[in-house]
Short mmCIF file of C-alpha atoms in Angstrom, two decimals:
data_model
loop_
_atom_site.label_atom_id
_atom_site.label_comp_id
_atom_site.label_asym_id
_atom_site.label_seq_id
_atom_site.Cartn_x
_atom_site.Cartn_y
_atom_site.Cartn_z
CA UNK A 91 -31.49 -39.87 10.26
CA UNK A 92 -32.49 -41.25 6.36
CA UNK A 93 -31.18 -44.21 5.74
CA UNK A 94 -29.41 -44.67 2.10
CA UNK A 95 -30.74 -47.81 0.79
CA UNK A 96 -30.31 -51.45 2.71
CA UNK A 97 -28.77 -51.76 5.77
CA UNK A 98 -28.04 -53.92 8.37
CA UNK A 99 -26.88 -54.57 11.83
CA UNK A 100 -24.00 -56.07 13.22
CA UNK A 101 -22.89 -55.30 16.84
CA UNK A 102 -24.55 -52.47 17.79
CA UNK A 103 -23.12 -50.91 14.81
CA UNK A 104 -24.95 -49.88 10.94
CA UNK A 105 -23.77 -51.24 7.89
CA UNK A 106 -25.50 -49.02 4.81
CA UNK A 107 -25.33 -50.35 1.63
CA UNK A 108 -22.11 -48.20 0.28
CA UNK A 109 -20.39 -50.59 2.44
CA UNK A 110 -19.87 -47.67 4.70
CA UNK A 111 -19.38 -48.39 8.48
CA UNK A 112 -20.89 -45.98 11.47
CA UNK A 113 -18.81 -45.12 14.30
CA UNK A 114 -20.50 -47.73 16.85
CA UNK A 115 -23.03 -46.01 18.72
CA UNK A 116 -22.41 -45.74 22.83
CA UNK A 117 -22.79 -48.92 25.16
CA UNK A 118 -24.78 -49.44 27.55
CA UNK A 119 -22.98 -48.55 31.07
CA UNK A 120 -23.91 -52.03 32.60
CA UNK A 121 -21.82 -53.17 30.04
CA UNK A 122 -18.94 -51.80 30.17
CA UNK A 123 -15.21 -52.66 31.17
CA UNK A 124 -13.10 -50.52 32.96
CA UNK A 125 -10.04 -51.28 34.60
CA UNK A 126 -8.78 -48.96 37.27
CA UNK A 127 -4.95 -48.88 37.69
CA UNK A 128 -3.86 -47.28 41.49
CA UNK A 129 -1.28 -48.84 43.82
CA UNK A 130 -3.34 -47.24 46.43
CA UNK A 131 -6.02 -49.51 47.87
CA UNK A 132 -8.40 -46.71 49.20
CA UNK A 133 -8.17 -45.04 46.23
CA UNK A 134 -9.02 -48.63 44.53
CA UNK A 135 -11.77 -49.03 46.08
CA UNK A 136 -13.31 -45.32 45.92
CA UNK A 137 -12.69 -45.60 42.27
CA UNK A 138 -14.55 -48.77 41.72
CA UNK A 139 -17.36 -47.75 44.20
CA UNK A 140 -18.23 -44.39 41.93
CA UNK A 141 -18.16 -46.57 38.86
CA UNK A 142 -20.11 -49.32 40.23
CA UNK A 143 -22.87 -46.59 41.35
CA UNK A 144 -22.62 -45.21 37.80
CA UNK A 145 -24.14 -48.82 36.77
CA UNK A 146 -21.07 -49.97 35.39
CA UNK A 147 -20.59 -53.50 37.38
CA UNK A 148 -17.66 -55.19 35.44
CA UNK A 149 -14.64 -53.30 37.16
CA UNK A 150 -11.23 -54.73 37.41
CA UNK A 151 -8.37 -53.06 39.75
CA UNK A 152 -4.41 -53.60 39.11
CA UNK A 153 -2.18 -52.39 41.95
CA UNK A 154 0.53 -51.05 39.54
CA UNK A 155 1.47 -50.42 35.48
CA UNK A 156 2.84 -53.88 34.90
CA UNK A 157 -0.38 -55.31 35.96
CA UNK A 158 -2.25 -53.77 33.90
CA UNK A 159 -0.37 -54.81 31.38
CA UNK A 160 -0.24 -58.19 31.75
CA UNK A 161 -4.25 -58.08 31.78
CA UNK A 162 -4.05 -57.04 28.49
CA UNK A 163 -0.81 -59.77 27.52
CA UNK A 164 -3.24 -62.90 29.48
CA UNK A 165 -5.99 -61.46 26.76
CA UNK A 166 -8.39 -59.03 28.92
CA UNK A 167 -10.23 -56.06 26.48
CA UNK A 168 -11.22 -53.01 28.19
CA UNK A 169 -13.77 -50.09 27.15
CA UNK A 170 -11.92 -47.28 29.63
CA UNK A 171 -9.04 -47.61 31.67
CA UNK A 172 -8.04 -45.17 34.78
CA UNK A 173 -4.49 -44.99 35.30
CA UNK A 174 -2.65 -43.49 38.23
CA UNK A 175 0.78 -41.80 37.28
CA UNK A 176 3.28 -42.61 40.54
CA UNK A 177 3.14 -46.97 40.72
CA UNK A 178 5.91 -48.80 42.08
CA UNK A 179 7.44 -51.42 39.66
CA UNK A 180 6.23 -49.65 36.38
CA UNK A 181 4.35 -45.84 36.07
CA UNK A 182 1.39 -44.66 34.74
CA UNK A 183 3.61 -43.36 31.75
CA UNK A 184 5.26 -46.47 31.26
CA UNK A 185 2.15 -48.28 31.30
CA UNK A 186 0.22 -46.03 28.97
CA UNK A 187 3.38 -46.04 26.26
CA UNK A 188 3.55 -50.10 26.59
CA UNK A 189 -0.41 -50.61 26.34
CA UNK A 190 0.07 -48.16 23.03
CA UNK A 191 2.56 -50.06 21.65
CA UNK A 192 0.74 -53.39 22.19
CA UNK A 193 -1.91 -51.47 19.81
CA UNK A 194 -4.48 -51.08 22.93
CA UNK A 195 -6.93 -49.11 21.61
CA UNK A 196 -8.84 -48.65 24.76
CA UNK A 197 -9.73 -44.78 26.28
CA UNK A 198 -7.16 -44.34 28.73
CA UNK A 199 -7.35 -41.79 31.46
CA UNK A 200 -4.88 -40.46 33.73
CA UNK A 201 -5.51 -39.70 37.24
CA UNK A 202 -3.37 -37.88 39.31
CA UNK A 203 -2.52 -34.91 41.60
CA UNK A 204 0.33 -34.03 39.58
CA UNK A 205 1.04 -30.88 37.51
CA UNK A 206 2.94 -29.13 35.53
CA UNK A 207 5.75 -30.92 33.30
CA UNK A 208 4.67 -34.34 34.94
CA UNK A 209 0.89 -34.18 33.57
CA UNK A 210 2.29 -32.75 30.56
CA UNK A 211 4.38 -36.21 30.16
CA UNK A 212 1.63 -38.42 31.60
CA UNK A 213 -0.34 -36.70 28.57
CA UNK A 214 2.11 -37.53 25.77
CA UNK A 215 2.26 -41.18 26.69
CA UNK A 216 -0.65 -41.86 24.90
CA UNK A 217 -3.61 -40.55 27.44
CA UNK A 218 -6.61 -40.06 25.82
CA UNK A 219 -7.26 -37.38 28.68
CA UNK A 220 -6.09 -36.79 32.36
CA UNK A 221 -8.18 -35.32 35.42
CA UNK A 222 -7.21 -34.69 39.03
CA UNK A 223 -6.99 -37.04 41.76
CA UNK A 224 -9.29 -37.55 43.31
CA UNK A 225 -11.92 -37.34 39.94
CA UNK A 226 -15.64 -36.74 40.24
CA UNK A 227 -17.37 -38.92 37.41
CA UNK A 228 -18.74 -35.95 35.31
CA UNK A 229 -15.03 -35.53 34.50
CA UNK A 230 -14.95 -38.80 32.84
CA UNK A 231 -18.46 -38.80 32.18
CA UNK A 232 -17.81 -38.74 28.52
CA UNK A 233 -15.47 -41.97 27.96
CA UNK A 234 -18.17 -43.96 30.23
CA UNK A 235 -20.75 -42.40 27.52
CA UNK A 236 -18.92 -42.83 24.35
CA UNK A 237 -16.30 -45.64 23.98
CA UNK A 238 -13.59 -44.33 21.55
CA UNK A 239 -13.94 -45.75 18.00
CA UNK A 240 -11.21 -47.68 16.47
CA UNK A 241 -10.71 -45.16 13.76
CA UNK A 242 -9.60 -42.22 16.33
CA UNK A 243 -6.22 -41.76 17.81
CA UNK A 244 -5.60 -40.78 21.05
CA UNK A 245 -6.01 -37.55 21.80
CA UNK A 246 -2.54 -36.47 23.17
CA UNK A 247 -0.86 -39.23 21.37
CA UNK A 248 3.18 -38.38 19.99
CA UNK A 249 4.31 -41.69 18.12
CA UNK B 154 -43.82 -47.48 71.33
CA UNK B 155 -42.08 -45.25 73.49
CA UNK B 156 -39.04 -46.98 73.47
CA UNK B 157 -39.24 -47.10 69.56
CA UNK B 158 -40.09 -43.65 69.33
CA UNK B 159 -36.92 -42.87 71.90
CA UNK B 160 -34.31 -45.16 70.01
CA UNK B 161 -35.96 -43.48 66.42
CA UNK B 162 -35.26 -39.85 68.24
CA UNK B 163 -31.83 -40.96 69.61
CA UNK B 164 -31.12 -42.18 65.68
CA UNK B 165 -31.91 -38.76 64.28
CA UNK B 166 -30.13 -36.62 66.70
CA UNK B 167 -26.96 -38.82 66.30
CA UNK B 168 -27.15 -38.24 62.22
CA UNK B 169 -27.62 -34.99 62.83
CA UNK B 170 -24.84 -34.65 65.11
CA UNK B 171 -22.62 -36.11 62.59
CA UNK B 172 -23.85 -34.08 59.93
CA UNK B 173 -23.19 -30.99 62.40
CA UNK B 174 -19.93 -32.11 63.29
CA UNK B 175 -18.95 -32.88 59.38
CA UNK B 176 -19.93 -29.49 58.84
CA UNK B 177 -17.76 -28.09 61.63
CA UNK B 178 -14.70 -29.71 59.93
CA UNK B 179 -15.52 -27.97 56.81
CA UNK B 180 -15.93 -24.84 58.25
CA UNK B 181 -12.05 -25.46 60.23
CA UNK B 182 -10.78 -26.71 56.80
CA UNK B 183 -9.95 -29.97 58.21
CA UNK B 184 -11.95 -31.60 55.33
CA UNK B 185 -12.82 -29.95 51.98
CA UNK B 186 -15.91 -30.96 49.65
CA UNK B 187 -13.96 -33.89 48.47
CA UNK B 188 -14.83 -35.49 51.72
CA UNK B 189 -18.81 -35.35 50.45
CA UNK B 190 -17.60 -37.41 47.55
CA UNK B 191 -16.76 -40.41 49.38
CA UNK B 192 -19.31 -40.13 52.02
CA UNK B 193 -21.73 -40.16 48.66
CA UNK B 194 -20.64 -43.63 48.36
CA UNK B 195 -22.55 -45.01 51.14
CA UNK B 196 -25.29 -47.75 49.79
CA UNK B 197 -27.77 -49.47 51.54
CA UNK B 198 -25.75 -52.50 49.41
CA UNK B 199 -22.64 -51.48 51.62
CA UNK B 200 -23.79 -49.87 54.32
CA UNK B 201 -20.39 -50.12 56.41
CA UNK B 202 -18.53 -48.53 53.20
CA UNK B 203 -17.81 -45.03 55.16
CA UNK B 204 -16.36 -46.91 57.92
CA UNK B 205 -14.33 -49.11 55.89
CA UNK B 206 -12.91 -46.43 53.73
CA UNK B 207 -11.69 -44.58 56.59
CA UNK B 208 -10.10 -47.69 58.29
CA UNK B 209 -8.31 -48.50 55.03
CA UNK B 210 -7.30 -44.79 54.88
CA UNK B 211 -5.89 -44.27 58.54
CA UNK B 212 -4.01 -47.48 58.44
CA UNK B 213 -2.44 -47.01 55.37
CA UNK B 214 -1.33 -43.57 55.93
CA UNK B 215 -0.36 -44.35 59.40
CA UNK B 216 2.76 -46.47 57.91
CA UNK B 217 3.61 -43.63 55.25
CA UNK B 218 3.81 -41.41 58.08
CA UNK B 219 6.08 -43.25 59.91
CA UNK B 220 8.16 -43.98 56.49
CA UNK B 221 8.46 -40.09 56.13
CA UNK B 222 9.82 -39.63 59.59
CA UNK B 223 12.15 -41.67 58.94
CA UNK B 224 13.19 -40.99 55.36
CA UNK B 225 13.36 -37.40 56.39
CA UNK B 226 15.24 -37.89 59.91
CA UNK B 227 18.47 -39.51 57.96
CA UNK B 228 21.90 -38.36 58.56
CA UNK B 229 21.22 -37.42 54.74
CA UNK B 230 17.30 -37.82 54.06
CA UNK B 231 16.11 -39.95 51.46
CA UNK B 232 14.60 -37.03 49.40
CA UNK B 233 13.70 -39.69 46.63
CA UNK B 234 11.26 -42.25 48.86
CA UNK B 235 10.00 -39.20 50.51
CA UNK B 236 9.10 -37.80 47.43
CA UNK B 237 7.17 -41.05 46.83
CA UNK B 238 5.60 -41.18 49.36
CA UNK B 239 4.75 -37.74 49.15
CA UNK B 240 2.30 -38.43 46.39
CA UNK B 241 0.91 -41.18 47.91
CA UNK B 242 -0.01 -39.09 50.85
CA UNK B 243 -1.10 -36.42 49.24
CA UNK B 244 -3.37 -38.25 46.69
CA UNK B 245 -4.53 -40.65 49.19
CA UNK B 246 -5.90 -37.53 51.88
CA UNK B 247 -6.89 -35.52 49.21
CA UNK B 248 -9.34 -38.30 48.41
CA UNK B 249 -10.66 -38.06 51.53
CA UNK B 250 -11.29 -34.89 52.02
CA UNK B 251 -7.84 -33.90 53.75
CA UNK B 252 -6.88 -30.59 51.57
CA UNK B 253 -4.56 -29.31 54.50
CA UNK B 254 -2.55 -32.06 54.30
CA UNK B 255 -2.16 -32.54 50.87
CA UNK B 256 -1.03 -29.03 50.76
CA UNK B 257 1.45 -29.48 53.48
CA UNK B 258 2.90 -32.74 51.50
CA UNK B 259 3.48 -30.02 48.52
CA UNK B 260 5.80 -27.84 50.53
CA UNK B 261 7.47 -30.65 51.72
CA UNK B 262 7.77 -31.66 48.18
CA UNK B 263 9.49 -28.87 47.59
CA UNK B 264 11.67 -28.64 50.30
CA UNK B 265 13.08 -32.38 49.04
CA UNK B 266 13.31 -31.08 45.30
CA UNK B 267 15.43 -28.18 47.04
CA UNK B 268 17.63 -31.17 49.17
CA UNK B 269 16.36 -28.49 51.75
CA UNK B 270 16.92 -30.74 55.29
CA UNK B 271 16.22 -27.68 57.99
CA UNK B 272 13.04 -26.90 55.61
CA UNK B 273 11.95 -30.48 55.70
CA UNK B 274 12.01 -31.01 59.14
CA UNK B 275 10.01 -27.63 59.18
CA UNK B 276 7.64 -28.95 56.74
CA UNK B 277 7.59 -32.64 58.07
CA UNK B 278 5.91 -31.62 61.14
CA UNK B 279 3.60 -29.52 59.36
CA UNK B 280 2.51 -32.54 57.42
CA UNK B 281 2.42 -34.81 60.83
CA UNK B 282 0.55 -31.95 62.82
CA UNK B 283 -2.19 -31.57 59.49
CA UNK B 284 -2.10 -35.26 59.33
CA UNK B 285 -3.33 -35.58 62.91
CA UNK B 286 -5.85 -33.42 62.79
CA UNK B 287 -7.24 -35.21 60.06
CA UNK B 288 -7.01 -38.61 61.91
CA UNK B 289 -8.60 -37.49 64.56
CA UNK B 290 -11.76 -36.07 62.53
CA UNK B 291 -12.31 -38.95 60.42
CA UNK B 292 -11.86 -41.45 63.66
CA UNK B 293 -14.75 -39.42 65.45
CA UNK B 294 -17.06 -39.21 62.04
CA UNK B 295 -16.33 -43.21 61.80
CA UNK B 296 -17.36 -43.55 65.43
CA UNK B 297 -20.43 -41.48 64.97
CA UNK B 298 -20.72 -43.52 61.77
CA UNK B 299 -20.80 -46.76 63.82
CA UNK B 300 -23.72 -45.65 66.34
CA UNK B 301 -25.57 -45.31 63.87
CA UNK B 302 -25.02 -48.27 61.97
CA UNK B 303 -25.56 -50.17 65.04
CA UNK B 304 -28.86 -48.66 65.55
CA UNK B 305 -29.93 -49.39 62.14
CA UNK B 306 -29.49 -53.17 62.80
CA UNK B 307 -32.66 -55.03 62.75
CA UNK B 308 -33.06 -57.43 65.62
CA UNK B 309 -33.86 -60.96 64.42
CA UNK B 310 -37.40 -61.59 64.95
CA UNK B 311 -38.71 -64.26 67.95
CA UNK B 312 -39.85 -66.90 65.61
CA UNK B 313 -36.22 -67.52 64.21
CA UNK B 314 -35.16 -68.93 67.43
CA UNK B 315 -37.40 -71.38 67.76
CA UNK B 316 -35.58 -75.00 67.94
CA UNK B 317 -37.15 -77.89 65.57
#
């Protein structure tokens, strides 16, 4: 791809000289943060195991919604987060909706063995997609591959 | 040499007989592909991880079990916690493999939504009866697991006994 006069880089990102800014290009999976949000342990730690053999190495687990949360309140930045739907204490679709309103702009997919109304709720909260439980990685292969930018809402976002 | 050559033969045939015996399950329905998934885990990192998983898994569902029963067997069931712990269940076995019993969780599902109490206790024991079967496959895939594990073990060398 040509580039239009000077340029420079910042970040992993491409500044051209129109002051225009690229959509940052994808990370490298060792890099990545992902938080996976399950009150289940098993499914914890089957989670974390398929991401760690995807080469992604900095996983964090939360037990339930509130949490995960307050991760993110203490200050804690993730590239993809994996929420379950049914948590004690605070749901999936509580979680997503207060993460959204905290202006988390992280992907955030929902996992769960739910249908129906339920996954069309889960959806609405803010979910940036949602897969079955229990997920096989090429169904999230893309958010591991290409962090969301800034710039884009999520996908099944209602405000 | 011969006794190397025996324990490598005993090795083999007791992979293969798990591999046979997974198979078997698959064939029953008693596990579904799912089951491949987490078996895929296994890492020469954490070797044990098949074991583990399953341990985790029968203990855990063990006590929702028991919580259904109960919830359930109420003068007037608690269709709410069941319906919890419903979805734990059913997410929890599906990610190992347990199809049967997730499916049998969804009727009972219903039969709560429908404050059903004959059809739960129809559908409970369906659940229980899927459940064991499941317990009992996983239990004899972890023992099978464990042989070979144990085989795998490399014997510390002479030398490192040896007393300064």
């Amino acid at each position: 791809m040509a580039q239009q006069g000077g340029s420079s880089s910042s970040g992993g990102s491409r500044i051209l000289s129109g002051g225009s800014i690229n959509v940052s290009p994808m990370k490298p999976l060792a890099s990545l943060k992902v938080l996976v949000v399950d009150d289940e342990p098993m499914i914890r730690t089957i989670h974390k195991a398929q991401l760690v053999r995807a080469g992604i190495n900095d996983v964090e687990v939360a037990a339930n919604g509130k949490d995960a949360v307050d991760l993110h309140v203490n200050g804690a930045t993730f590239d993809l987060i994996l929420m379950d739907l049914h948590m004690p204490i605070m749901d999936g679709c509580q979680a997503t909706k207060k993460l959204r309103a905290m202006g988390v702009k992280s992907s955030i997919v929902g996992v769960t063995s739910s249908g129906g109304a339920e996954k069309t709720a889960f959806l609405a909260s803010g979910l940036d997609d949602c897969v079955s439980k229990p997920f096989v990685l090429q169904q999230i292969a893309h958010y591991l591959k290409v962090p969301r930018s800034p710039t884009n809402p999520p996908k099944y976002h209602n405000p | 040499m011969a006794a190397e050559q025996a324990d490598a033969a005993e090795k083999d045939i007791t992979s293969q007989q798990q591999a046979e015996f997974i198979q078997r399950m698959k064939d029953e329905e008693t596990l579904d592909v799912n089951f491949d998934t987490v078996a895929g885990l296994r890492s020469p990192e954490n070797p044990r991880f098949l074991v583990e998983i399953i341990d985790t898994f029968l203990a855990h569902s063990a006590t929702v079990v028991a919580r259904l029963e109960s919830e359930i067997n109420q003068p007037i069931p608690y269709y709410g916690d069941a319906v919890r712990d419903l979805f734990q269940l059913k997410g929890s076995s599906s990610s190992m493999g347990g199809g049967r019993v997730a499916a049998a969780c969804l009727e009972l599902r219903r039969a709560c939504d429908d404050s059903n109490k004959p059809r739960c206790l129809e559908c409970l024991k369906k659940v229980k009866d899927e459940y064991q079967t499941l317990r009992d496959a996983l239990n004899e895939i972890s023992r099978m697991e464990m042989i070979i594990l144990d085989q795998n073990v490399p014997t510390p060398s002479s030398s490192s006994a040896v007393v300064n």
